[in-house]
Tab-separated table of N, CA and C in Angstrom:
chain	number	residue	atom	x	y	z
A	1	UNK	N	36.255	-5.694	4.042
A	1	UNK	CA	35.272	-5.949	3.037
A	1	UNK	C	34.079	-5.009	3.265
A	2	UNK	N	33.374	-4.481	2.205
A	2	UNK	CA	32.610	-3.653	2.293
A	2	UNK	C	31.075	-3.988	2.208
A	3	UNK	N	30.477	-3.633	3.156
A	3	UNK	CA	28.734	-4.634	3.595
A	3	UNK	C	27.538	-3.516	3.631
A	4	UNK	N	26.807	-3.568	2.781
A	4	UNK	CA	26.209	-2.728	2.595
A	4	UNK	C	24.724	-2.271	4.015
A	5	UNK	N	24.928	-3.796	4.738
A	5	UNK	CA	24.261	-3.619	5.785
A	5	UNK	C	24.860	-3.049	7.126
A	6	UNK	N	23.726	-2.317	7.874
A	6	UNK	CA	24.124	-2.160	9.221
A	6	UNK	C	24.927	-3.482	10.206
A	7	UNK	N	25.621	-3.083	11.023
A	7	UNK	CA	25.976	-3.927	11.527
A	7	UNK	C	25.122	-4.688	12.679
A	8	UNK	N	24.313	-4.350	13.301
A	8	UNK	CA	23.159	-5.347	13.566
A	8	UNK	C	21.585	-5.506	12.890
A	9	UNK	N	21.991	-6.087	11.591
A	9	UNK	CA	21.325	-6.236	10.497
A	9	UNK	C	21.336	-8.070	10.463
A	10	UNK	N	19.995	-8.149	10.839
A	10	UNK	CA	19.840	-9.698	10.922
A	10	UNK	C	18.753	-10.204	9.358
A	11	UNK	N	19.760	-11.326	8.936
A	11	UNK	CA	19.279	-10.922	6.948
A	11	UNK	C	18.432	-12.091	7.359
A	12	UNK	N	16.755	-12.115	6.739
A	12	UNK	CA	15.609	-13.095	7.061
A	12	UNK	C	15.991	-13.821	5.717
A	13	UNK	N	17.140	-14.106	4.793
A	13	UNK	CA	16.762	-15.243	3.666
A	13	UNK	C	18.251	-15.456	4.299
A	14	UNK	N	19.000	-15.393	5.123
A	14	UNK	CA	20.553	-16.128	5.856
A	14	UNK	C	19.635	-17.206	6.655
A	15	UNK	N	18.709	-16.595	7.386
A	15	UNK	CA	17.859	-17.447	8.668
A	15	UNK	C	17.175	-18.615	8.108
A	16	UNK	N	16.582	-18.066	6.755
A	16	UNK	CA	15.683	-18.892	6.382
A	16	UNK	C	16.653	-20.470	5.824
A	17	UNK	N	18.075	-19.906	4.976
A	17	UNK	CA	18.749	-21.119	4.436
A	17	UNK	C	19.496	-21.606	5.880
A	18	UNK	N	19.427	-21.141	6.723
A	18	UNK	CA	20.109	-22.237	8.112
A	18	UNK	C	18.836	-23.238	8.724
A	19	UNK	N	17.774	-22.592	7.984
A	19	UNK	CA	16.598	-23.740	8.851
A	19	UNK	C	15.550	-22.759	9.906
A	20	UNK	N	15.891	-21.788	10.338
A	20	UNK	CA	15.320	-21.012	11.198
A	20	UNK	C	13.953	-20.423	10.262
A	21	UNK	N	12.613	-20.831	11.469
A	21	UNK	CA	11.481	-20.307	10.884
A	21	UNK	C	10.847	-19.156	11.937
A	22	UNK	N	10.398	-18.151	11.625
A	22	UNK	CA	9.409	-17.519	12.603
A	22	UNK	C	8.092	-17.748	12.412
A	23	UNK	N	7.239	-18.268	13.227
A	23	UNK	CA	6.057	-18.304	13.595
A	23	UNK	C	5.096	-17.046	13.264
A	24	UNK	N	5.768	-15.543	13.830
A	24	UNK	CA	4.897	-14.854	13.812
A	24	UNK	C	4.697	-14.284	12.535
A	25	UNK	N	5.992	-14.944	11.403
A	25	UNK	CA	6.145	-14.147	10.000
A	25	UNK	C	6.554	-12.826	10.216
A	26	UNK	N	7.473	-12.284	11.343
A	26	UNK	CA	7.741	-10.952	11.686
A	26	UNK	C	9.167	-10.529	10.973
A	27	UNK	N	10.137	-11.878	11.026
A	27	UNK	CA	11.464	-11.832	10.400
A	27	UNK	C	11.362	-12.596	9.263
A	28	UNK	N	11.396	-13.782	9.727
A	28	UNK	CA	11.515	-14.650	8.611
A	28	UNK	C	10.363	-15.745	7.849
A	29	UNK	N	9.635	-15.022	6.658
A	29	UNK	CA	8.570	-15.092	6.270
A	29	UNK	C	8.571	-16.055	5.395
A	30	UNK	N	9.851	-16.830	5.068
A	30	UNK	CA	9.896	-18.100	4.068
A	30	UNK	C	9.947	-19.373	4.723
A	31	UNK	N	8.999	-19.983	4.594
A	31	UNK	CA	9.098	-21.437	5.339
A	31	UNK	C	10.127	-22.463	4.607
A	32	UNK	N	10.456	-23.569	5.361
A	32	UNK	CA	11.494	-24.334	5.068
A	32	UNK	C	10.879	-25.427	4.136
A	33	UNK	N	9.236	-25.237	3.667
A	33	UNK	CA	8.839	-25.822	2.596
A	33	UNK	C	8.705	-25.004	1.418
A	34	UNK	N	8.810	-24.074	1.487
A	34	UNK	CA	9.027	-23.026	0.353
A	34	UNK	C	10.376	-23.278	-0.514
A	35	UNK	N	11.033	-24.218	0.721
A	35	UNK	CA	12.796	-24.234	-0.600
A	35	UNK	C	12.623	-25.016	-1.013
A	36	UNK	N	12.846	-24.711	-2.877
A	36	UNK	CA	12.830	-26.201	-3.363
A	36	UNK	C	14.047	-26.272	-4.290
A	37	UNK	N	15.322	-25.948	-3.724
A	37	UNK	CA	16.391	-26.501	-4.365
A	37	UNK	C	17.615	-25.797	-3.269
A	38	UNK	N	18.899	-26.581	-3.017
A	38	UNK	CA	19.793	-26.451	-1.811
A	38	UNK	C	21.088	-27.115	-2.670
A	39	UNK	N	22.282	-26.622	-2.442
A	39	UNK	CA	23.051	-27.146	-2.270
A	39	UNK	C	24.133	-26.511	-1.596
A	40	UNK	N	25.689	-26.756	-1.786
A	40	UNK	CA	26.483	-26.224	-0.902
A	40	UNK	C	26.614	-24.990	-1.325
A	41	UNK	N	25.856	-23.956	-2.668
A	41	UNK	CA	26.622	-22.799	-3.114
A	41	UNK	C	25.193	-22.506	-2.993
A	42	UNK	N	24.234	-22.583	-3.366
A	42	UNK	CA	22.643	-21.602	-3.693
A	42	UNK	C	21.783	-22.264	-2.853
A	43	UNK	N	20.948	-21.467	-2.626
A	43	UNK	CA	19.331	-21.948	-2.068
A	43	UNK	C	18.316	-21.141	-3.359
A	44	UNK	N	17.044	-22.072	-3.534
A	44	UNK	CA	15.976	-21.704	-4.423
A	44	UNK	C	14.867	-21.644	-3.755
A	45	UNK	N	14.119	-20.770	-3.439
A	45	UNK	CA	12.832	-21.093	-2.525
A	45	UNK	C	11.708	-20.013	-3.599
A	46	UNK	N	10.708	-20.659	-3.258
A	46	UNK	CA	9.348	-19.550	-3.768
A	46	UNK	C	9.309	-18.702	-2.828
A	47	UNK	N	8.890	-17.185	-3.749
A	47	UNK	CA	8.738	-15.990	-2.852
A	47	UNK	C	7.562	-16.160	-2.303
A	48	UNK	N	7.560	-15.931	-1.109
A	48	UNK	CA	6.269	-15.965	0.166
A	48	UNK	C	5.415	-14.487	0.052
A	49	UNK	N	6.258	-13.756	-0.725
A	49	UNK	CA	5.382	-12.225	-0.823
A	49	UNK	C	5.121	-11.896	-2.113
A	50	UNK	N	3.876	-12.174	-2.915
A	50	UNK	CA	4.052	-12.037	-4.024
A	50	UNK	C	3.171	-10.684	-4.682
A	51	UNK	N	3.371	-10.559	-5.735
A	51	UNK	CA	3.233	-9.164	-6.605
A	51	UNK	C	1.782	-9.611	-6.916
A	52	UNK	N	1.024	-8.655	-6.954
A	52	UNK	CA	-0.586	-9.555	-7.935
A	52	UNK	C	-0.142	-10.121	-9.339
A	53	UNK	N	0.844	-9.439	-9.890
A	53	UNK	CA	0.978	-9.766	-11.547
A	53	UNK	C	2.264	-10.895	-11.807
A	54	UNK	N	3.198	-11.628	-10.720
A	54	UNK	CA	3.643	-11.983	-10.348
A	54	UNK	C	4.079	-13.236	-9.677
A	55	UNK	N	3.105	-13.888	-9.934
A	55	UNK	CA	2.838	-15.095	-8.671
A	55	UNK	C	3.761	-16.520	-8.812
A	56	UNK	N	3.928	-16.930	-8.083
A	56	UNK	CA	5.221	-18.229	-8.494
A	56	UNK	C	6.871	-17.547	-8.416
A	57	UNK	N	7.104	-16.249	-8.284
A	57	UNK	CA	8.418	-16.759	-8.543
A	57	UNK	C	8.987	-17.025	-8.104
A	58	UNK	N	10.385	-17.608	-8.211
A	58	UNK	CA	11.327	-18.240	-7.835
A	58	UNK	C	12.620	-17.072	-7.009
A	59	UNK	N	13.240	-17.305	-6.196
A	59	UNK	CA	13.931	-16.262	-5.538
A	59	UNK	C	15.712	-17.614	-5.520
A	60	UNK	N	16.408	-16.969	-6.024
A	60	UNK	CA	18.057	-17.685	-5.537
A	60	UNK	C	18.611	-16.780	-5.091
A	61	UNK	N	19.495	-17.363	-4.123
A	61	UNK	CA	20.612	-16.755	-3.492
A	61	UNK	C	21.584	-17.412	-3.328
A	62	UNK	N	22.702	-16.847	-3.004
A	62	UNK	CA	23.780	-17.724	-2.548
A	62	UNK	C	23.809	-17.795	-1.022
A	63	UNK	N	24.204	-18.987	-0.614
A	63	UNK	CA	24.636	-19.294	0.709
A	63	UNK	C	25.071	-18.422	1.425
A	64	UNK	N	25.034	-17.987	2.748
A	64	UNK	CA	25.712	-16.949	3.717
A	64	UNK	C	27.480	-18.328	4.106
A	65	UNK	N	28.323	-17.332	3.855
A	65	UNK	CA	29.767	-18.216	4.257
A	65	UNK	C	29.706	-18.724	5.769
């Protein structure tokens, strides 16, 4: 399968939907109150980095397998 990342490429929105927070905001800059929707296929969280013209949005992804 073809992965567009390096292979020690540690993804900060995989960390963030397992629960893992960083403190220093160095990796993983979305807190686990930022998600506000989960289930077994997507996570929904507000973006923690926002645009000036921009503010609120919403970020989905799908689950890491």
């Amino acid at each position: 399968m073809y992965k567009h990342m390096p292979s020690n490429y540690t993804c900060p929105f995989c960390l963030a939907v397992k629960g893992k927070e960083d403190q220093e905001n160095k990796l993983v800059q979305t807190k686990q109150k930022d998600i506000i929707y989960k289930d077994d296929y997507v996570t929904a969280f507000i973006a923690t980095l926002w645009w000036p013209n921009n503010k609120g949005h919403v970020i989905i992804i799908p689950n890491p397998l």
